[in-house]
């Protein structure tokens, strides 16, 4: 029985996704997308950045972490188009002889991994809690929502900082570097789940009162699973908008934490770490160590935000 | 009205207790609380005494009660890093942060509201599009990067503003202010602009979207149908309805700014609470972290309370004056 | 602006309202013409989407973009108003033409007292001191039947019930004594018991002030009570227009006949309510020729399939005007026996 209902649910979700896709291609959204050059540019740039950093090992001209390839005499080389620059280090090198371009690629990769993972975790937790909160109601709902309210009064950065700080004390020094990435992901995810929970809870409350849920209970099916299959398509739009904008925020939060010195360790630098290092050398003239990672960060987040912003306007029925 | 305030007060106390609980857990379960309360040279006898006086042999809720009691008196122990009482440290740094946040908020309102109104009223003009794009870029720039760029431009290239510190301050009683000296005023400019950047974009987009929303309402349509001038419609009706939610949301953002100041203070080495907190996190200085948490919680809760009351005062619909509708 | 007795107060000529969309241009109101005489109440009735509200919005110059007046003329007391610059149009609104909308709750600014809103309107159009304006405002509130007006003038909208609010809205619309009022579904959002009171109020005030009314609604009962003449709109066109009693008791257009037949009355003994089959076409799919022809039971009585090829203009039909080929002189002559009462 469960097998049949399971596959039926799968086909419901599957067919809903397929029909959604068809509707998107045929819809106003795709039309608007094709019409808006800024969004297209942003998407292309974003994709380039994401792909090049995802496949950094393939694309990067150097491996900045392979100590064997580093040569201190290469340190502080300016970008290739300046006199004294070398063509093999297109954007120059930092204080340890690491190629800035490669470090940007690897750094972006780390930033993106943390960003996406954090948002994913945040979404999963938020959606689950929102679903449970809306469905079960009562004390569970009140409890979860209280926590959400309290948490909302604190900015994400503070929560992330607290979690990082606590982790530093709790986790023995030797393991700091290894778990740093997980702590970071957890910290950023913990600070952002509320928005998803609230949206899903709202939608769940609406669905819960519908008759098919009560009917399912009467028949003996598990109403929760069925509701899940029906709530999801409704929240997909808003959640996607939230998630896209959240990725931008998550990347900035990670960069900030790394800049402040409580994010990723120096051995696995992200864009934030590089900016901090670059800041030290700014006044002595090696501007490229700061500027290029900074630029990369801004372009990355900007393109994501442009897409998210456009998505929100496109999905908003009131603005059509 | 009284009932409303009482209810909100109760909620606030609840939130404070929750925050206090988290801080308390930090204190007791992360690291050794005894060590947190004593300087490192203390002897074993001292420790035992403190342990007893802290009531660590007592049950959980008693400990919590003691913690709350201590907290209400402002006693959060000694900073692990600096060896001085935490409350003293925070009190010293509070004016710096509050002045910074105050200037940043003022800036954000003075710039954000007019620009937001402009982009709503002239939404199809190219200048609005430029400003909107600018705001999008503003939202995508991390706080610290803005600070660095400003330092580069104004401190390094142009050399007109200082790149760190607070300048000379004057002591007024317990409050040290930087507003009464030229160097103090100069020093607050870049950090305030950095801190205020994000709120400016937020306020601008908020005002714009609120105003666009308001301009589509029936009462605006009706006002136009009555032949009211554009000025009366936009600035008499639409503006008031737009600003009510904006001002209250901004108030809530204010609390967030105090936390964001952490980053700005780090970039500019501004001697405020935020810098203290970051150093505490880097050093695992638990008493400072816990105390900061409680203080921030208190500030947030107070701001929320004030904002809610403000809403109540401004929006006549919330005042439950029961006047009978008097027939049809 | 004084009107010569021969020029109607409002003249709408060949008005066409279009919406440019990515799928092409949608014509929401297609070439309609009608007049309203001074002091007359013209009902404009039709289903949702027939174009009645848009027509009202166009007359007062509040058509919301992307909708626009594509062609035609609107004349107020012989003077063209559809092409006026913004400032001229603004002066006319409220002073010459007023408007009442459907929902009294959302028509009033919740943050201002009703007094402030009325006085503001008065001061915009009439040259009175603040004290005079306030006195007049209280007078107006009394006229519309608000008790204790001198006290309630300082109350906020949410302190009034729905019916009272609509009275306030009416007083606002009449504040500067306009000659024409566009009333867009003024009673739809109200309780049935209140509706009658509001209708009576509108009738009384308009008679006393000599104000003409363009009463837009989908409720035939309101029209029957209030209007002198009525225009029946269908798919952006006028199907029939004439004196209220005639249109109701001897409708000439098949659509109007269907409408009247669909209204149940207490004395009826039918088992099923009669209805018109099908539904009004969407703006993207308006049939060629007469817009009603797919649903019309009489289309086959017209020779040469005229209903599906040519769009009928308004032509005399009995005591009203109907846009129907059945009443074209040729059809009447060739198919005299087919016309049943």
XYZ file of C-alpha atoms in Angstrom, chain B:
328
model
C -3.776 51.101 26.066
C -2.524 50.015 29.424
C -3.358 46.414 28.701
C -1.417 46.638 25.468
C 1.710 47.939 27.182
C 1.408 45.389 29.962
C 1.198 42.556 27.463
C 4.197 43.752 25.515
C 6.148 44.246 28.723
C 5.455 40.687 29.693
C 6.620 39.437 26.313
C 9.776 41.500 26.630
C 10.582 40.038 30.007
C 10.097 36.582 28.568
C 12.506 37.300 25.756
C 15.052 38.733 28.168
C 14.843 35.633 30.289
C 15.438 33.476 27.232
C 18.433 35.535 26.245
C 19.671 35.450 29.805
C 19.279 31.720 29.795
C 21.401 31.360 26.699
C 24.022 33.635 28.184
C 23.886 31.664 31.397
C 24.384 28.413 29.532
C 27.348 29.935 27.814
C 28.752 30.962 31.121
C 28.295 27.692 32.887
C 28.706 25.039 30.298
C 31.237 26.462 27.953
C 34.490 26.615 29.728
C 35.010 26.689 33.449
C 32.812 29.218 35.219
C 35.062 29.423 38.171
C 37.996 30.379 36.034
C 35.777 32.945 34.370
C 35.128 34.718 37.588
C 38.643 34.794 38.924
C 41.931 36.156 37.715
C 44.369 33.386 36.720
C 46.572 33.741 39.809
C 43.818 32.567 42.131
C 44.643 29.676 44.466
C 42.700 26.459 44.906
C 41.241 27.791 48.139
C 40.041 30.822 46.263
C 38.488 28.619 43.663
C 36.670 26.516 46.222
C 35.369 29.620 47.860
C 34.182 31.047 44.601
C 32.655 27.725 43.694
C 30.670 27.810 46.877
C 29.762 31.428 46.582
C 28.733 30.875 43.000
C 26.569 28.122 44.296
C 27.870 25.677 41.727
C 27.025 22.915 44.141
C 23.441 24.091 44.107
C 20.739 22.909 41.718
C 20.388 24.331 38.245
C 17.588 26.800 38.722
C 19.186 28.290 41.788
C 22.293 28.914 39.766
C 20.219 30.537 37.116
C 18.512 32.722 39.676
C 21.877 33.796 41.008
C 23.003 34.550 37.495
C 19.958 36.690 36.844
C 20.451 38.496 40.099
C 24.041 39.168 39.247
C 23.134 40.256 35.786
C 20.548 42.727 37.053
C 23.231 44.290 39.147
C 25.501 44.460 36.184
C 27.900 41.854 37.430
C 29.107 39.653 34.633
C 32.407 38.636 35.978
C 35.896 39.407 34.789
C 37.121 39.497 31.231
C 39.474 36.622 30.540
C 41.440 38.672 28.116
C 41.749 42.008 29.880
C 41.327 40.994 33.483
C 38.891 43.776 34.261
C 35.212 43.633 35.192
C 33.146 43.137 32.106
C 30.499 45.671 33.031
C 33.143 48.358 33.296
C 34.533 47.516 29.883
C 31.127 47.627 28.296
C 30.231 50.895 29.965
C 33.384 52.478 28.655
C 32.688 51.375 25.134
C 28.966 51.991 24.981
C 29.095 55.711 24.062
C 31.375 55.058 21.108
C 29.074 52.476 19.610
C 25.904 54.414 20.301
C 27.275 57.586 18.767
C 28.364 55.687 15.685
C 25.012 53.957 15.320
C 23.158 57.198 15.936
C 24.961 59.070 13.189
C 24.614 56.157 10.802
C 20.861 55.907 11.402
C 20.377 59.634 10.944
C 22.298 59.453 7.711
C 20.281 56.484 6.545
C 16.983 58.240 7.194
C 18.017 61.577 5.732
C 19.234 59.993 2.525
C 17.100 56.898 2.239
C 13.649 58.423 2.686
C 13.894 61.221 0.102
C 15.576 58.962 -2.439
C 12.974 56.284 -1.871
C 10.166 58.779 -2.402
C 11.819 60.090 -5.521
C 12.227 56.665 -7.093
C 8.601 55.889 -6.340
C 7.165 59.078 -7.779
C 9.410 59.181 -10.822
C 9.608 55.483 -11.334
C 10.013 55.468 -15.066
C 12.678 58.134 -15.230
C 16.189 56.945 -15.986
C 17.548 58.498 -12.798
C 15.308 56.199 -10.809
C 16.648 53.207 -12.631
C 20.192 54.332 -11.885
C 19.409 54.776 -8.209
C 17.723 51.406 -8.040
C 20.680 49.697 -9.628
C 22.890 51.555 -7.195
C 20.838 50.227 -4.337
C 21.162 46.712 -5.635
C 24.919 47.122 -5.742
C 24.766 48.565 -2.239
C 23.028 45.494 -0.955
C 25.645 43.285 -2.566
C 28.614 45.031 -1.009
C 29.821 43.591 2.258
C 30.120 46.086 5.073
C 33.855 45.629 5.483
C 34.580 46.078 1.814
C 32.765 49.397 1.753
C 34.810 50.480 4.744
C 38.041 49.486 3.046
C 37.139 51.291 -0.151
C 36.221 54.430 1.737
C 39.510 54.282 3.603
C 41.374 53.925 0.334
C 39.634 56.875 -1.252
C 39.366 59.334 1.595
C 42.214 58.435 3.882
C 44.868 57.158 1.525
C 44.289 58.953 -1.763
C 42.706 62.174 -0.599
C 44.000 62.178 2.928
C 41.130 64.224 4.310
C 39.669 61.824 6.814
C 41.275 59.504 9.360
C 41.367 55.810 8.651
C 41.024 54.547 12.185
C 40.159 55.506 15.718
C 37.753 57.949 17.190
C 39.743 61.163 17.309
C 39.757 63.283 20.411
C 36.889 62.775 22.791
C 35.435 64.906 25.544
C 34.235 63.397 28.783
C 30.769 64.497 29.891
C 30.185 62.740 33.171
C 30.216 59.060 32.347
C 29.683 59.629 28.653
C 32.615 60.227 26.365
C 31.602 62.034 23.229
C 33.452 62.639 20.018
C 31.061 65.281 18.768
C 32.649 68.221 20.467
C 36.009 68.073 18.741
C 36.866 68.550 15.097
C 38.956 65.421 14.960
C 36.155 63.522 16.653
C 33.652 64.690 14.075
C 35.997 63.871 11.233
C 36.642 60.434 12.627
C 32.991 59.471 12.756
C 32.263 60.272 9.125
C 33.735 57.267 7.328
C 32.574 54.664 9.840
C 29.086 56.148 9.908
C 28.838 56.152 6.119
C 30.091 52.565 6.025
C 27.652 51.443 8.667
C 24.809 53.412 7.159
C 25.302 52.174 3.614
C 23.246 49.046 3.975
C 20.398 50.730 5.903
C 20.259 53.480 3.265
C 19.639 50.937 0.546
C 17.166 49.067 2.694
C 15.223 52.166 3.636
C 15.262 53.403 0.094
C 13.855 50.175 -1.280
C 11.372 49.921 1.555
C 10.088 53.452 1.120
C 9.838 52.927 -2.599
C 7.900 49.701 -2.408
C 5.635 50.991 0.355
C 4.895 54.142 -1.571
C 4.187 52.281 -4.780
C 1.858 50.043 -2.817
C 0.113 53.026 -1.248
C -0.235 54.819 -4.572
C -2.295 51.908 -5.846
C -4.823 52.027 -3.046
C -8.428 53.035 -3.409
C -8.160 56.018 -1.139
C -5.460 57.520 -3.290
C -7.610 56.884 -6.342
C -10.510 58.533 -4.545
C -8.321 61.466 -3.546
C -7.403 61.973 -7.180
C -11.052 61.627 -8.144
C -11.777 64.503 -5.817
C -9.360 66.639 -7.766
C -6.680 66.980 -5.105
C -3.403 68.284 -6.435
C -0.450 65.978 -6.937
C 1.242 67.622 -4.031
C -1.680 66.960 -1.716
C -2.022 63.384 -2.925
C 1.662 62.499 -2.788
C 2.832 64.428 0.230
C -0.371 64.833 2.156
C -1.860 61.368 1.850
C 0.613 58.903 0.381
C 3.608 60.036 2.398
C 2.034 59.673 5.806
C 0.701 56.224 5.014
C 4.087 55.205 3.620
C 6.181 56.473 6.483
C 4.234 54.817 9.257
C 5.423 51.282 8.540
C 8.803 52.565 7.370
C 9.652 54.353 10.582
C 8.699 51.382 12.659
C 10.640 48.913 10.560
C 13.621 51.250 10.688
C 13.380 51.283 14.456
C 13.631 47.533 14.444
C 16.614 47.746 12.112
C 18.295 50.006 14.625
C 19.002 47.081 16.872
C 20.532 45.227 13.966
C 22.790 48.181 13.289
C 24.295 47.909 16.725
C 25.322 44.377 15.880
C 26.532 45.334 12.406
C 28.710 47.892 14.118
C 30.865 44.944 15.097
C 32.185 44.772 11.576
C 32.573 48.490 11.050
C 34.354 48.900 14.353
C 36.772 46.192 13.324
C 37.596 47.816 10.013
C 38.116 51.238 11.549
C 39.462 50.106 14.906
C 36.647 52.094 16.447
C 36.800 51.561 20.228
C 33.214 50.426 20.711
C 31.425 47.386 22.103
C 31.545 45.635 18.776
C 35.319 45.636 18.635
C 35.365 44.353 22.185
C 33.012 41.549 21.209
C 35.039 40.457 18.219
C 38.174 40.352 20.261
C 36.250 38.306 22.799
C 35.179 35.812 20.138
C 38.694 35.496 18.829
C 39.997 34.980 22.308
C 37.100 32.831 23.564
C 36.461 35.395 26.286
C 33.181 33.955 27.485
C 32.170 36.527 30.125
C 32.383 39.324 27.611
C 30.409 37.351 25.039
C 27.698 36.514 27.535
C 27.471 40.057 28.799
C 27.357 41.500 25.302
C 24.582 39.110 24.445
C 22.510 40.200 27.424
C 23.116 43.860 26.728
C 22.182 43.522 23.068
C 19.117 41.537 24.018
C 18.083 44.267 26.407
C 18.605 46.984 23.820
C 16.644 45.072 21.208
C 13.784 44.371 23.515
C 13.604 48.000 24.582
C 13.658 49.208 21.005
C 10.935 46.743 20.032
C 8.812 47.972 22.895
C 9.269 51.597 21.900
C 8.533 50.843 18.258
C 5.349 48.974 19.122
C 4.207 51.848 21.279
C 5.017 54.248 18.469
C 2.888 52.248 16.056
C 0.087 52.383 18.532
C 0.337 56.134 18.851
C 0.515 56.822 15.141
C -2.100 54.450 13.718
C -5.544 55.402 14.980
C -6.953 52.026 14.051
C -5.030 50.352 16.824
C -6.501 52.513 19.509
C -9.573 50.690 20.670
C -11.712 53.644 21.351
C -15.065 52.024 21.309
C -17.286 54.626 19.812
C -20.585 53.155 18.844
C -21.025 53.259 15.134
C -24.226 55.181 15.660
C -26.690 53.563 13.321
C -26.412 53.217 9.611
